[in-house]
PDB file of C-alpha atoms in Angstrom:
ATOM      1  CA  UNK X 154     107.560  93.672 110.378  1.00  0.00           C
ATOM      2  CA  UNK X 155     107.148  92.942 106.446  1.00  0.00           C
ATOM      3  CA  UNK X 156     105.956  96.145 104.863  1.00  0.00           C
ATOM      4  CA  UNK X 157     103.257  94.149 102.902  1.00  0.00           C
ATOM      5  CA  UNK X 158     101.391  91.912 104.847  1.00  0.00           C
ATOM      6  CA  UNK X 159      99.055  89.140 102.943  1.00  0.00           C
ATOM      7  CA  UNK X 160      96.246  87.040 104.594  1.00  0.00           C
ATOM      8  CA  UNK X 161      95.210  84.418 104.762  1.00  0.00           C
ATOM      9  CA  UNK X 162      98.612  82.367 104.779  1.00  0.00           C
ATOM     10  CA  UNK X 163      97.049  79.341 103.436  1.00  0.00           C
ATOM     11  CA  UNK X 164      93.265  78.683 101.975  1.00  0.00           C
ATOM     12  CA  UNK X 165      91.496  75.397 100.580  1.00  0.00           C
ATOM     13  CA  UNK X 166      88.124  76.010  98.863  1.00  0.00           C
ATOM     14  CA  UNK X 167      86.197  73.515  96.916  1.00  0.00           C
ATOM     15  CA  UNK X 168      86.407  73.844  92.677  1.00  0.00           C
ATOM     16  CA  UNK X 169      83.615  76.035  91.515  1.00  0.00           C
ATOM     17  CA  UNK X 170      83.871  78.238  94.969  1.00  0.00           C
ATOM     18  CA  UNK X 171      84.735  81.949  95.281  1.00  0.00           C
ATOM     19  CA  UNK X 172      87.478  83.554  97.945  1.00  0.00           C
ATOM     20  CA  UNK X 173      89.206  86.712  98.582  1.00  0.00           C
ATOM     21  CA  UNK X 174      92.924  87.124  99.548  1.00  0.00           C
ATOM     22  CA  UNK X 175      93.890  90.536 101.338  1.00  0.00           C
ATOM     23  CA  UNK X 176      96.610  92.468 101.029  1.00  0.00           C
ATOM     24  CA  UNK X 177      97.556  95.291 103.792  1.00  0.00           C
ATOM     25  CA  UNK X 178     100.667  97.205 103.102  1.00  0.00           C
ATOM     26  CA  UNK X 179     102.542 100.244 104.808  1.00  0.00           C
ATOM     27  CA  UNK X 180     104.957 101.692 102.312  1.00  0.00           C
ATOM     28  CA  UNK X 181     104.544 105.052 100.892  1.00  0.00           C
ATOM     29  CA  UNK X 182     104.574 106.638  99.069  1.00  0.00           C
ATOM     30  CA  UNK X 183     103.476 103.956  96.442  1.00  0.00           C
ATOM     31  CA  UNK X 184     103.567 103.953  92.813  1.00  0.00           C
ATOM     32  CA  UNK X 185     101.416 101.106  91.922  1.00  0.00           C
ATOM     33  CA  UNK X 186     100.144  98.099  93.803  1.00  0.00           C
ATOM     34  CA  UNK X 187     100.036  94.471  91.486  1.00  0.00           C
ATOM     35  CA  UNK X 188      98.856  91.121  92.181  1.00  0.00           C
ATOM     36  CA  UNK X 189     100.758  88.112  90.627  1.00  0.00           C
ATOM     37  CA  UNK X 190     100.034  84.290  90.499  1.00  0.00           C
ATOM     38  CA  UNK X 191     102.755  81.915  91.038  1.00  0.00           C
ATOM     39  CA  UNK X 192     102.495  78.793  90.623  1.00  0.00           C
ATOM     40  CA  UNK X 193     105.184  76.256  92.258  1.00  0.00           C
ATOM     41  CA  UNK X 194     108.501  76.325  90.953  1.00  0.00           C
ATOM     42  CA  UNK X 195     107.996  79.174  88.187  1.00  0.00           C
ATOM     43  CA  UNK X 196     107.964  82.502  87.665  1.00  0.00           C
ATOM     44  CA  UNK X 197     105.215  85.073  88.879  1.00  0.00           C
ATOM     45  CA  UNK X 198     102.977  86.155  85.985  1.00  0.00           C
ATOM     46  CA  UNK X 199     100.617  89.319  86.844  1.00  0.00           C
ATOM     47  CA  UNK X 200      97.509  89.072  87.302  1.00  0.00           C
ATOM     48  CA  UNK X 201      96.255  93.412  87.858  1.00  0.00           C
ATOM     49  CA  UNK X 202      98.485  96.537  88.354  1.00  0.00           C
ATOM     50  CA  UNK X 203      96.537  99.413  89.844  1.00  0.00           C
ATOM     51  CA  UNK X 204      97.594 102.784  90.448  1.00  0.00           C
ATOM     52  CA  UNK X 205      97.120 104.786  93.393  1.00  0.00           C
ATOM     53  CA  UNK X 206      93.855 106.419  91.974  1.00  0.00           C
ATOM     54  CA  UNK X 207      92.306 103.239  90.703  1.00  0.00           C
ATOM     55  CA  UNK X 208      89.873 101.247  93.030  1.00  0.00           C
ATOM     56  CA  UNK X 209      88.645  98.244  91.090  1.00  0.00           C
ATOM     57  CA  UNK X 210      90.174  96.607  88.255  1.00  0.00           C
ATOM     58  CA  UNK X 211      89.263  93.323  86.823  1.00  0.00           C
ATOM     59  CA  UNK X 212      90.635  90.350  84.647  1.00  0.00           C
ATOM     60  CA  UNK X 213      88.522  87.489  83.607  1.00  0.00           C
ATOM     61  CA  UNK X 214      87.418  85.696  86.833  1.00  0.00           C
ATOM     62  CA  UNK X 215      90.270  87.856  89.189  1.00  0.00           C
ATOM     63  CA  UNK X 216      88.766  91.239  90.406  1.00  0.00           C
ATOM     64  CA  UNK X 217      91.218  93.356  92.344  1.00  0.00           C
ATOM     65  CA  UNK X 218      90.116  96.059  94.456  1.00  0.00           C
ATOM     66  CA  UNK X 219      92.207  99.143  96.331  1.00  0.00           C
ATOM     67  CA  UNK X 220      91.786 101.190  99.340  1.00  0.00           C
ATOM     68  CA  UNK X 221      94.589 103.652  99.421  1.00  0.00           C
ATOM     69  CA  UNK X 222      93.651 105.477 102.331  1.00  0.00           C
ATOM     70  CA  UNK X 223      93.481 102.501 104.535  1.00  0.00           C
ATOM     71  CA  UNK X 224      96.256 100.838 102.229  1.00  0.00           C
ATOM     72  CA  UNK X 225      93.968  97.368 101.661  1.00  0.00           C
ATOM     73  CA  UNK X 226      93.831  95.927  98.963  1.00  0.00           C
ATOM     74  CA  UNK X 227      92.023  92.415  97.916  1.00  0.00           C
ATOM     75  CA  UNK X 228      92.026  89.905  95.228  1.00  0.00           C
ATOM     76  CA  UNK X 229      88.430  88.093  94.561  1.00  0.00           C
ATOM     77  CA  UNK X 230      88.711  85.476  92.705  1.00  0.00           C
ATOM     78  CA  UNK X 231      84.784  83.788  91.094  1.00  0.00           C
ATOM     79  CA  UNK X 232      84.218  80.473  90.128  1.00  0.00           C
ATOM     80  CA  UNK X 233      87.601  79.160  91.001  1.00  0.00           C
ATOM     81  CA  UNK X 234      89.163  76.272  89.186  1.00  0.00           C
ATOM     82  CA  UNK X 235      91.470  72.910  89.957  1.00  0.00           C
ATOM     83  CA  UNK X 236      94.143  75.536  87.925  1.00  0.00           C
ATOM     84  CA  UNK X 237      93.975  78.314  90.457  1.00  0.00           C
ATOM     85  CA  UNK X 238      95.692  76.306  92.630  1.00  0.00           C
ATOM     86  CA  UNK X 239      98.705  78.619  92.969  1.00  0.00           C
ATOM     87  CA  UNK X 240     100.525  81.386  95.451  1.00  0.00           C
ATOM     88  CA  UNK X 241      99.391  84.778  94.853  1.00  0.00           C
ATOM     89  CA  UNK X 242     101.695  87.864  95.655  1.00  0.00           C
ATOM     90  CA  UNK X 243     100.531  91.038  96.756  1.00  0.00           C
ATOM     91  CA  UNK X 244     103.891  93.615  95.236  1.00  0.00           C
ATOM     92  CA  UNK X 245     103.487  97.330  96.304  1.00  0.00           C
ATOM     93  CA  UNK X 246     105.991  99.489  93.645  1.00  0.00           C
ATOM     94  CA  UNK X 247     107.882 102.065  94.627  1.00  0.00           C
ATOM     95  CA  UNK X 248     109.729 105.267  92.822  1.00  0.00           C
ATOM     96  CA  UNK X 249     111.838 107.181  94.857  1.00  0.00           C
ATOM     97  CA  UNK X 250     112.518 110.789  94.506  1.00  0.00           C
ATOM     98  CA  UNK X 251     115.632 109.792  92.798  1.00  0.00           C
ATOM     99  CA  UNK X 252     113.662 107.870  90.166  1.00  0.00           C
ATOM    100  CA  UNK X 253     114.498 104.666  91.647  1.00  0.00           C
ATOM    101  CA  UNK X 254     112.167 101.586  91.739  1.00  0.00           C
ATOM    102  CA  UNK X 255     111.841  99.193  94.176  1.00  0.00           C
ATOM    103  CA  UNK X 256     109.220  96.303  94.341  1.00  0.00           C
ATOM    104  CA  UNK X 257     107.999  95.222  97.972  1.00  0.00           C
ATOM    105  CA  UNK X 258     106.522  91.944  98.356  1.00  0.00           C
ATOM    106  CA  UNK X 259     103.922  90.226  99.968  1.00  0.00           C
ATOM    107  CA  UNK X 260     104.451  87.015 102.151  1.00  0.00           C
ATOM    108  CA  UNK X 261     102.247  85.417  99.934  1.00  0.00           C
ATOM    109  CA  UNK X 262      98.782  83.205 100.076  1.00  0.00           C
ATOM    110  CA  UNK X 263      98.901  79.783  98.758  1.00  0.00           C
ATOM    111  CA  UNK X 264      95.657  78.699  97.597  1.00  0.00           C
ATOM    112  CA  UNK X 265      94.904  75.013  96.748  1.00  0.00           C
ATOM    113  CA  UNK X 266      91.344  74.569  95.291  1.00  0.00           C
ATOM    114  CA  UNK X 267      90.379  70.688  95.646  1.00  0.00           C
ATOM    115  CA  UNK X 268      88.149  68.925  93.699  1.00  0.00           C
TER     116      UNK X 268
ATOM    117  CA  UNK A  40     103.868  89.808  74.921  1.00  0.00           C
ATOM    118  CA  UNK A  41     106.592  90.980  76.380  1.00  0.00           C
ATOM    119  CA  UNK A  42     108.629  87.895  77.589  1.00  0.00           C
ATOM    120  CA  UNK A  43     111.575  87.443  79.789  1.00  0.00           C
ATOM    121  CA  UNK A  44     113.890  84.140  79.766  1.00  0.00           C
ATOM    122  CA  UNK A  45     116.010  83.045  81.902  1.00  0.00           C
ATOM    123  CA  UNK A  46     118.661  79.911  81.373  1.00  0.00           C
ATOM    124  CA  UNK A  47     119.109  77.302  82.477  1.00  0.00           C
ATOM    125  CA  UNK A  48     115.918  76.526  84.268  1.00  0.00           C
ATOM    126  CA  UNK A  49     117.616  74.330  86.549  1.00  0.00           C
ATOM    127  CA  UNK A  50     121.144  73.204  87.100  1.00  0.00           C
ATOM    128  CA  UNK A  51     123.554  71.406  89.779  1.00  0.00           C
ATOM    129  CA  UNK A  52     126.466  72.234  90.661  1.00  0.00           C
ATOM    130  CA  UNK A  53     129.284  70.976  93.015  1.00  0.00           C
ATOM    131  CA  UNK A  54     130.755  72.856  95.912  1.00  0.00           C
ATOM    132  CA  UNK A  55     132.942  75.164  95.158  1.00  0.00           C
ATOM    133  CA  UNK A  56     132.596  76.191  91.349  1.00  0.00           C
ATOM    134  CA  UNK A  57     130.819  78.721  89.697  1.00  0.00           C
ATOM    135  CA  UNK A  58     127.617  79.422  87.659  1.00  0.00           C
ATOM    136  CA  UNK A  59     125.889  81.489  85.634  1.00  0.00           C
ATOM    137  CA  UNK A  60     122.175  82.307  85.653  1.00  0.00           C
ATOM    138  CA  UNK A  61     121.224  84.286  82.503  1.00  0.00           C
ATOM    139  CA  UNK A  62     117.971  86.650  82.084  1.00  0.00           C
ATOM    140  CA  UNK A  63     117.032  88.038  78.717  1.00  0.00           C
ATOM    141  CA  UNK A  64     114.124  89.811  77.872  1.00  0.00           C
ATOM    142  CA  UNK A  65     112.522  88.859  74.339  1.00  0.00           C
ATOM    143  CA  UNK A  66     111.070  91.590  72.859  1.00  0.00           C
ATOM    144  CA  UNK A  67     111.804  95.101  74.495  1.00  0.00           C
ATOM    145  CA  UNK A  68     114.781  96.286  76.250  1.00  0.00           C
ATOM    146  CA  UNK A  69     115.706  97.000  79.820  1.00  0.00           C
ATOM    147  CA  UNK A  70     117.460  99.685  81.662  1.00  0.00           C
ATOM    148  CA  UNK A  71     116.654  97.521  84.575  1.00  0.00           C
ATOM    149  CA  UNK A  72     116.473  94.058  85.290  1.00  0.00           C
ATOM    150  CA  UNK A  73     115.885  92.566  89.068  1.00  0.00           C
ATOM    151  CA  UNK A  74     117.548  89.347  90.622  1.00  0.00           C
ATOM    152  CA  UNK A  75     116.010  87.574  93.410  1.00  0.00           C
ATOM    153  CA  UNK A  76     115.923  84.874  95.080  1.00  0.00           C
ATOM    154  CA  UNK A  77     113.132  82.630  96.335  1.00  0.00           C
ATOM    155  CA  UNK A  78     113.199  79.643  99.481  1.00  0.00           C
ATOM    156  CA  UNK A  79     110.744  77.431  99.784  1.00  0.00           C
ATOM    157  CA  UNK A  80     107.207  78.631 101.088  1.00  0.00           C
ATOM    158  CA  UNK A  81     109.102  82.110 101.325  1.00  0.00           C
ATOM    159  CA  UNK A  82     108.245  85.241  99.025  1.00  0.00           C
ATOM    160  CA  UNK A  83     111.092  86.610  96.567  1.00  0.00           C
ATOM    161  CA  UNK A  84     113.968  88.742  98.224  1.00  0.00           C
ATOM    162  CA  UNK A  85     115.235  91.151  95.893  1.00  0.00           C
ATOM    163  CA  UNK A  86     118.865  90.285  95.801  1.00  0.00           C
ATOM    164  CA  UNK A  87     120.173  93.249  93.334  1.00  0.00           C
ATOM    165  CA  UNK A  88     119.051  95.774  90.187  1.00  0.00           C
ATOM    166  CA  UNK A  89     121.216  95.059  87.624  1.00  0.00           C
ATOM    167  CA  UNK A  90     121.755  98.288  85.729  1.00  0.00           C
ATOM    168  CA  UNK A  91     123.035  98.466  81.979  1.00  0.00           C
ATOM    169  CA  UNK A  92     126.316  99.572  81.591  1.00  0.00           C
ATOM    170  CA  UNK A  93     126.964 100.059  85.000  1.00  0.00           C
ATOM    171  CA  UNK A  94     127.215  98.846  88.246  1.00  0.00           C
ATOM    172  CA  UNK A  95     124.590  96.638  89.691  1.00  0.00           C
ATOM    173  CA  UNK A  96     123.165  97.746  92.918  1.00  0.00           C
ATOM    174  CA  UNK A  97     122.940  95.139  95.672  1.00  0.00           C
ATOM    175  CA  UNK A  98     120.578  94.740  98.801  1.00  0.00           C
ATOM    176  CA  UNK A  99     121.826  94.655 101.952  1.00  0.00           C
ATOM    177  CA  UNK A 100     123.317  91.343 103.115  1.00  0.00           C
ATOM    178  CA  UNK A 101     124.098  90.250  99.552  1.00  0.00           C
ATOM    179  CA  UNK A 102     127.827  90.025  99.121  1.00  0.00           C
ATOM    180  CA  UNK A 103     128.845  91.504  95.955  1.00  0.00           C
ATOM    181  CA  UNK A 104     131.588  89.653  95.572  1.00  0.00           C
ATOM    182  CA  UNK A 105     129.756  86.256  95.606  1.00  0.00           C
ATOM    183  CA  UNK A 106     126.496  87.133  93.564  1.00  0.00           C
ATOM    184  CA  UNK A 107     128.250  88.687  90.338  1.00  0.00           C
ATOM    185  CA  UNK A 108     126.071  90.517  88.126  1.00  0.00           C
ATOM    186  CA  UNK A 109     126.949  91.818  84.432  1.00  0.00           C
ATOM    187  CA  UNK A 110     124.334  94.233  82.512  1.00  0.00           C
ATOM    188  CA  UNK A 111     126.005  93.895  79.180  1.00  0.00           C
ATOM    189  CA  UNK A 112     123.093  95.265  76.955  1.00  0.00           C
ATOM    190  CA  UNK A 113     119.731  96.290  76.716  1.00  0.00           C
ATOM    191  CA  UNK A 114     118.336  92.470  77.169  1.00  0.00           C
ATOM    192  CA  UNK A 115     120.685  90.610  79.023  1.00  0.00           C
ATOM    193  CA  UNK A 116     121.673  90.334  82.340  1.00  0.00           C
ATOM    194  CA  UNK A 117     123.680  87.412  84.348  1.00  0.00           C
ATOM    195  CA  UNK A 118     124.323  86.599  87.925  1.00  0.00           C
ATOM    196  CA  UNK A 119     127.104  84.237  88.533  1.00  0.00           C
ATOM    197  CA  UNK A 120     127.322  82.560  91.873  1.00  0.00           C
ATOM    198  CA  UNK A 121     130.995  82.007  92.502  1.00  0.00           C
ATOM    199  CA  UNK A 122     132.334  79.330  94.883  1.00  0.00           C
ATOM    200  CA  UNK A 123     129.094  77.995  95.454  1.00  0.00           C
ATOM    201  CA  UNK A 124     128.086  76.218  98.446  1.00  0.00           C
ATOM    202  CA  UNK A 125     124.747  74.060  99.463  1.00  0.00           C
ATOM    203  CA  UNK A 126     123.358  76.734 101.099  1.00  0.00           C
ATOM    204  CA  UNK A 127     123.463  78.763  97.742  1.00  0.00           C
ATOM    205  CA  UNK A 128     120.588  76.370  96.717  1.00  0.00           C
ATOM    206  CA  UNK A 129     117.548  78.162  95.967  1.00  0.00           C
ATOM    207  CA  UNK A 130     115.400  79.445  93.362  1.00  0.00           C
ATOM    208  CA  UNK A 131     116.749  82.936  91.714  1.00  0.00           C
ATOM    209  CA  UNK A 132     114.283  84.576  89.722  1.00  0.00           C
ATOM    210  CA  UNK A 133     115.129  87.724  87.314  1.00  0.00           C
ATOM    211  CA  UNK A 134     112.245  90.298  86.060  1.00  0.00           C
ATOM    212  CA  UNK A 135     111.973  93.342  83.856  1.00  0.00           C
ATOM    213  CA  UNK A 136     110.297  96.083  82.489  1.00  0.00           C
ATOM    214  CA  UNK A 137     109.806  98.047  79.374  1.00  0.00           C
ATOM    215  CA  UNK A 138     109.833 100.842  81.786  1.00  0.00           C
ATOM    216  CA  UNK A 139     107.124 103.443  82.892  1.00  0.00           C
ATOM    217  CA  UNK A 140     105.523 103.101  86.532  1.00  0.00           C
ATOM    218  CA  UNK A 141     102.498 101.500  84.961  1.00  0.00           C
ATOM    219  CA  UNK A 142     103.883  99.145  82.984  1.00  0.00           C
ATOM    220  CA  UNK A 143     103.851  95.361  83.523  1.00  0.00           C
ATOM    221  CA  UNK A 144     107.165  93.871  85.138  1.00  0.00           C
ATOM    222  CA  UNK A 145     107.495  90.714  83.667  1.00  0.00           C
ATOM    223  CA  UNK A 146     109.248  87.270  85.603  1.00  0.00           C
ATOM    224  CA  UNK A 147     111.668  84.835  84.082  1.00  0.00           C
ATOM    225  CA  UNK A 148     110.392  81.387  84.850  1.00  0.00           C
ATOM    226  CA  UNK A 149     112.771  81.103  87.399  1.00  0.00           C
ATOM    227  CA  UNK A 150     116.359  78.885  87.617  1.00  0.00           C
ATOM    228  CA  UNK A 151     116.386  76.161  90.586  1.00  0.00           C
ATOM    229  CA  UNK A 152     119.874  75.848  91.551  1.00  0.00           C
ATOM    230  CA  UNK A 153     121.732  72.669  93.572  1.00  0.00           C
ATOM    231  CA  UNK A 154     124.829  72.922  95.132  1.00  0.00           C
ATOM    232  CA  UNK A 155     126.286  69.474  96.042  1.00  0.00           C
TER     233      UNK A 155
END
């Protein structure tokens, strides 16, 4: 079972529309908790990073929000645009005791916004 | 910002030979730089950490001896897929960070590879 669970898998919304992609994850403990946006064939670029005492943090028209005790998180996105059209990745990051890092990632949610 | 590249962005090889996938990053430097690898429709899977100076540290089920990886400074890192085969296509993807917990870890833009 993936460690960081995203849903929905896949979501259409008409341009101009808002939505909301969860992110549930089980790995602990957890240094910080990012959203990226990917669109196909390139690199993720982040969107929010929020640390574990941080419940809300916003850019532009993307407003992340985090639950750590029930380890939810969600990404709202407002007023969403032909470019949105993208997969978003829910990455939990974790520091060991040993000072090691290790990302976790989400299976992903590809959202197409049509026209 | 803080920008990581990776070269070549895509490239096709034949079965059998080698290549290398380099990731620099721009304008800071990097203890630590990540490979991974993406599939289609499929999230990343961290394949290594590529540590300067020393050895890189794989994941489990990535053969070493296949998936090279050289650290050689502070912003660069390479992973060379020897004796490629088709089923070494995918998308590899390096990312790194200026370091700190909270600090952004920034993506290369990716490097599609085709074995033939």
């Amino acid at each position: 079972k993936n460690q960081v669970e995203q849903s929905p898998q896949s979501l259409i919304i008409l341009e101009g529309k808002n939505c909301t992609l969860q992110c549930n994850y089980t790995v602990s403990p957890f240094s910080n908790l990012r959203w990226y946006k990917q669109d196909t064939g390139r690199g993720p670029v982040s969107l929010t990073i929020m640390t574990f005492s941080e419940n809300t943090k916003s850019n532009g028209r993307y407003t992340a929000t985090l639950d750590a005790d029930t380890k939810q998180s969600s990404l709202h996105i407002t007023a969403s645009q032909l470019s949105d059209s993208a997969s978003y990745i829910c990455v939990v990051r974790l520091i060991s005791n040993f000072g090691n890092e290790k990302l976790t990632f989400g299976t992903g949610t590809r959202l197409t916004i049509i026209p | 910002g803080a920008v990581v590249s990776q070269h070549p962005s895509w490239v096709i090889c034949k079965s059998g030979t080698s290549v290398k996938i380099e990731c620099r990053s721009l304008d800071f430097q990097a203890t630590t730089m990540f490979w991974y690898r993406q599939f289609p429709k499929q999230s990343l899977m961290l394949m290594a950490t590529s540590n300067e100076g020393s050895k890189a540290t794989y994941e489990q089920g990535v053969e070493k001896d296949k998936f090279l990886i050289n650290h050689a400074s502070l912003t660069l890192s390479t992973l060379t897929v020897t004796s490629a085969h088709p089923e070494d296509s995918s998308f590899y993807i390096c990312s790194a960070s200026p370091g700190g917990t909270g600090n952004t870890i920034y993506f290369g833009e990716g490097s599609w590879l085709t074995v033939v």
